Amino acid sequence: MSTDILMPKATAVWLVDNTSLTFEQIADFCGLHPLEVKGIADGEVARDIRGADPIANGQLSREELDAAEKNPKHRLVALKSRHAEYLKPQKKAPRYTPVSRRQDRPDAIAWFLRNHPEVADAQLARILGTTKATIDQVRNRTHWNSANIKPVDPVTLGLSTQLELDAVVKKAAEKKARDDKRKGIVEPEGPTLMPASETGVIENEEPAEAHAGEHTAQSVFEDHDDHDDED
């Protein structure tokens, strides 16, 4: 069955209304089930759909249609439609990295491995335009230039934008959080304080300076009272 026909049901409606093709021929051309085409002919399916002429939109030739009407066993062959090509999802081309920047990739890889090990190799290869083999070489220190590789921010090197970097790191962090939650791993939200028994500080003990201050104040008052008695 063909699956490249634009608006298959609308095309089937037109073929049912305007040709003598069998249900099987129409179903095969439009990628539908013969019973579905029969339902269209009976007015039970696609009742509100307006027919689409496959000849007018460049999906079928008049000669091909005539041949199929003369021979019930003939299966329609669709033409390559310009419209279908436009609607196909375009694959992203591999990221192009200028030749002058390609030598900086190992430094950027090292930066990711040190600062964001949670980023998957596939994401790393995509954002830096590198390969998993190169990533493994940097990780295992088997790269031919390992002695000179130093971690450098990919944004500084011009290998990615800050927005791209933030998006990759955020996505990796969210995935790690989901995986940790699934495994029952819970990380503390912030730094925790050590108990007093471990730090050597007793909770009820008051600083010696405070007692010394109290004694000093008490001595001043006592001296003042002695002077009053003498007067």
Coordinates of C-alpha atoms in Angstrom, one line a residue:
M1 CA 0.0 0.0 0.0
S2 CA 1.1 3.5 -0.7
T3 CA 1.5 5.8 2.3
D4 CA 2.8 8.9 0.5
I5 CA -0.6 10.2 -0.7
L6 CA -1.6 13.6 0.6
M7 CA -5.1 13.7 2.1
P8 CA -5.7 9.9 1.5
K9 CA -9.4 10.0 2.5
A10 CA -10.1 13.1 0.5
T11 CA -8.4 11.4 -2.5
A12 CA -10.4 8.3 -2.0
V13 CA -13.6 10.3 -1.9
W14 CA -12.7 11.8 -5.3
L15 CA -11.8 8.5 -6.8
V16 CA -15.1 6.9 -5.6
D17 CA -17.2 9.8 -7.0
N18 CA -15.3 10.2 -10.3
T19 CA -13.9 6.9 -11.4
S20 CA -14.9 3.3 -11.9
L21 CA -12.0 1.9 -9.9
T22 CA -12.6 -1.0 -7.6
F23 CA -12.5 -0.5 -3.8
E24 CA -9.3 -2.6 -3.7
Q25 CA -7.6 -0.3 -6.3
I26 CA -8.6 2.8 -4.4
A27 CA -7.6 1.3 -1.0
D28 CA -4.2 0.3 -2.3
F29 CA -3.5 3.7 -3.8
C30 CA -4.7 5.7 -0.8
G31 CA -3.3 3.4 1.9
L32 CA -6.8 2.6 3.3
H33 CA -8.7 -0.6 4.0
P34 CA -11.1 -1.8 1.3
L35 CA -14.0 -1.8 3.8
E36 CA -13.1 1.8 4.6
V37 CA -13.4 2.7 0.9
K38 CA -16.7 0.8 0.8
G39 CA -17.9 2.9 3.7
I40 CA -17.0 6.1 1.8
A41 CA -19.0 4.8 -1.2
D42 CA -22.0 4.1 1.1
G43 CA -21.8 7.5 2.7
E44 CA -20.9 6.1 6.1
V45 CA -17.2 7.3 6.2
A46 CA -15.7 10.7 5.4
R47 CA -19.2 12.1 4.9
D48 CA -18.1 15.7 5.4
I49 CA -14.7 15.4 3.5
R50 CA -14.4 17.2 0.2
G51 CA -12.8 15.2 -2.5
A52 CA -9.3 16.0 -3.6
D53 CA -8.3 15.4 -7.3
P54 CA -5.0 13.4 -7.4
I55 CA -4.5 14.4 -11.0
A56 CA -4.8 18.1 -10.3
N57 CA -2.4 18.0 -7.4
G58 CA 0.2 16.0 -9.3
Q59 CA -0.1 12.7 -7.5
L60 CA -1.6 10.7 -10.4
S61 CA -1.4 10.8 -14.2
R62 CA -4.5 10.6 -16.5
E63 CA -2.8 7.7 -18.4
E64 CA -2.3 5.8 -15.2
L65 CA -5.9 6.3 -14.2
D66 CA -7.2 5.2 -17.6
A67 CA -5.1 2.0 -17.4
A68 CA -6.4 1.1 -14.0
E69 CA -10.0 1.7 -15.0
K70 CA -9.6 -0.7 -18.0
N71 CA -7.9 -3.4 -15.8
P72 CA -9.3 -4.1 -12.3
K73 CA -6.1 -5.9 -11.4
H74 CA -3.9 -2.9 -12.3
R75 CA -2.5 -1.1 -9.2
L76 CA -2.1 2.6 -9.5
V77 CA 1.4 4.0 -9.3
A78 CA 1.6 7.5 -7.7
L79 CA 3.7 10.2 -9.2
K80 CA 6.3 11.9 -7.0
S81 CA 4.5 15.0 -5.7
R82 CA 6.3 18.3 -5.1
H83 CA 3.9 19.0 -2.3
A84 CA 4.7 15.7 -0.6
E85 CA 8.4 16.5 -0.7
Y86 CA 7.8 19.9 0.9
L87 CA 5.8 18.3 3.8
K88 CA 8.4 15.7 4.6
P89 CA 10.3 16.5 7.8
Q90 CA 13.7 17.8 7.0
K91 CA 16.6 16.0 8.7
K92 CA 19.0 18.3 10.5
A93 CA 22.3 18.5 8.8
P94 CA 25.3 17.6 11.0
R95 CA 26.7 20.6 12.9
Y96 CA 29.4 22.3 10.9
T97 CA 32.5 23.3 12.9
P98 CA 35.0 25.6 11.2
V99 CA 38.4 23.9 10.6
S100 CA 40.1 26.4 12.9
R101 CA 37.8 25.3 15.8
R102 CA 37.9 21.5 15.3
Q103 CA 41.1 21.2 17.3
D104 CA 39.3 22.7 20.3
R105 CA 36.7 19.9 20.5
P106 CA 38.7 17.7 22.8
D107 CA 39.0 20.6 25.3
A108 CA 35.3 21.1 25.2
I109 CA 34.7 17.4 25.7
A110 CA 37.1 17.4 28.7
W111 CA 35.1 20.4 30.1
F112 CA 31.8 18.4 29.8
L113 CA 33.3 15.3 31.3
R114 CA 34.6 17.2 34.3
N115 CA 31.7 19.6 35.0
H116 CA 28.7 17.7 33.5
P117 CA 29.3 14.0 33.4
E118 CA 25.5 13.5 33.4
V119 CA 25.3 14.7 29.8
A120 CA 25.0 11.6 27.5
D121 CA 27.6 11.0 24.8
A122 CA 24.9 11.3 22.1
Q123 CA 24.0 14.8 23.3
L124 CA 27.7 15.7 23.6
A125 CA 28.4 14.5 20.1
R126 CA 25.4 16.5 18.8
I127 CA 26.2 19.9 20.4
L128 CA 29.9 19.7 19.7
G129 CA 29.7 18.1 16.3
T130 CA 32.0 15.3 17.3
T131 CA 31.9 11.5 17.5
K132 CA 31.5 9.0 20.3
A133 CA 34.9 7.6 19.5
T134 CA 36.6 10.9 20.1
I135 CA 34.6 11.3 23.4
D136 CA 35.8 7.9 24.5
Q137 CA 39.4 8.7 23.6
V138 CA 39.3 11.9 25.7
R139 CA 37.6 10.1 28.6
N140 CA 40.1 7.2 28.6
R141 CA 43.1 9.5 27.9
T142 CA 43.9 7.6 24.7
H143 CA 43.5 10.6 22.5
W144 CA 46.7 11.4 20.5
N145 CA 46.8 14.9 22.0
S146 CA 45.9 13.9 25.6
A147 CA 48.9 15.6 27.1
N148 CA 47.7 19.0 25.8
I149 CA 44.0 18.7 26.4
K150 CA 42.6 21.0 29.0
P151 CA 38.9 21.6 30.0
V152 CA 37.6 24.8 28.3
D153 CA 34.0 26.0 28.2
P154 CA 32.5 25.2 24.7
V155 CA 30.9 28.7 24.6
T156 CA 34.3 30.3 25.1
L157 CA 35.6 28.2 22.3
G158 CA 32.8 29.2 20.0
L159 CA 31.6 25.6 19.6
S160 CA 28.1 26.3 21.0
T161 CA 25.9 29.1 22.2
Q162 CA 25.1 29.7 25.8
L163 CA 21.4 28.8 25.1
E164 CA 22.4 25.5 23.5
L165 CA 24.7 24.7 26.4
D166 CA 22.0 25.5 29.0
A167 CA 19.4 23.5 27.2
V168 CA 21.7 20.4 27.0
V169 CA 22.7 20.6 30.7
K170 CA 19.1 21.1 31.8
K171 CA 17.8 18.2 29.8
A172 CA 20.6 15.9 31.2
A173 CA 20.0 17.1 34.8
E174 CA 16.2 16.4 34.5
K175 CA 16.9 12.9 33.1
K176 CA 19.3 12.2 35.9
A177 CA 16.8 13.3 38.5
R178 CA 14.2 11.0 37.0
D179 CA 16.6 8.1 37.0
D180 CA 17.6 8.8 40.6
K181 CA 14.0 9.0 41.7
R182 CA 13.2 5.7 40.0
K183 CA 16.2 4.1 41.7
G184 CA 15.2 5.6 45.1
I185 CA 18.3 7.8 45.3
V186 CA 17.5 11.1 47.1
E187 CA 20.2 13.8 47.3
P188 CA 20.1 16.4 50.1
E189 CA 18.8 19.8 49.0
G190 CA 21.6 21.7 50.7
P191 CA 24.6 21.3 53.0
T192 CA 23.9 19.7 56.3
L193 CA 25.3 20.8 59.7
M194 CA 27.4 18.4 61.7
P195 CA 26.0 17.5 65.2
A196 CA 27.5 19.3 68.2
S197 CA 28.9 16.1 69.6
E198 CA 31.1 15.8 66.5
T199 CA 32.2 19.5 66.3
G200 CA 33.1 19.6 70.1
V201 CA 30.7 22.4 70.9
I202 CA 28.4 21.8 73.8
E203 CA 25.0 23.4 73.3
N204 CA 24.4 24.7 76.8
E205 CA 28.0 25.9 77.4
E206 CA 28.3 29.6 77.4
P207 CA 31.4 31.4 76.1
A208 CA 34.1 32.3 78.8
E209 CA 34.0 35.8 77.5
A210 CA 30.4 36.2 78.6
H211 CA 31.2 35.1 82.2
A212 CA 34.2 37.4 82.3
G213 CA 32.1 40.3 81.3
E214 CA 29.5 39.5 84.0
H215 CA 32.3 39.4 86.7
T216 CA 33.7 42.7 85.5
A217 CA 30.3 44.4 85.6
Q218 CA 29.7 43.0 89.1
S219 CA 33.0 44.3 90.4
V220 CA 32.3 47.8 89.1
F221 CA 29.0 47.8 91.0
E222 CA 30.6 46.5 94.2
D223 CA 33.3 49.2 94.0
H224 CA 30.6 51.9 93.5
D225 CA 28.7 50.7 96.6
D226 CA 31.8 50.8 98.7
H227 CA 32.4 54.4 97.8
D228 CA 28.9 55.3 98.7
D229 CA 29.3 53.8 102.2
E230 CA 32.4 55.7 102.9
D231 CA 30.7 59.0 102.0

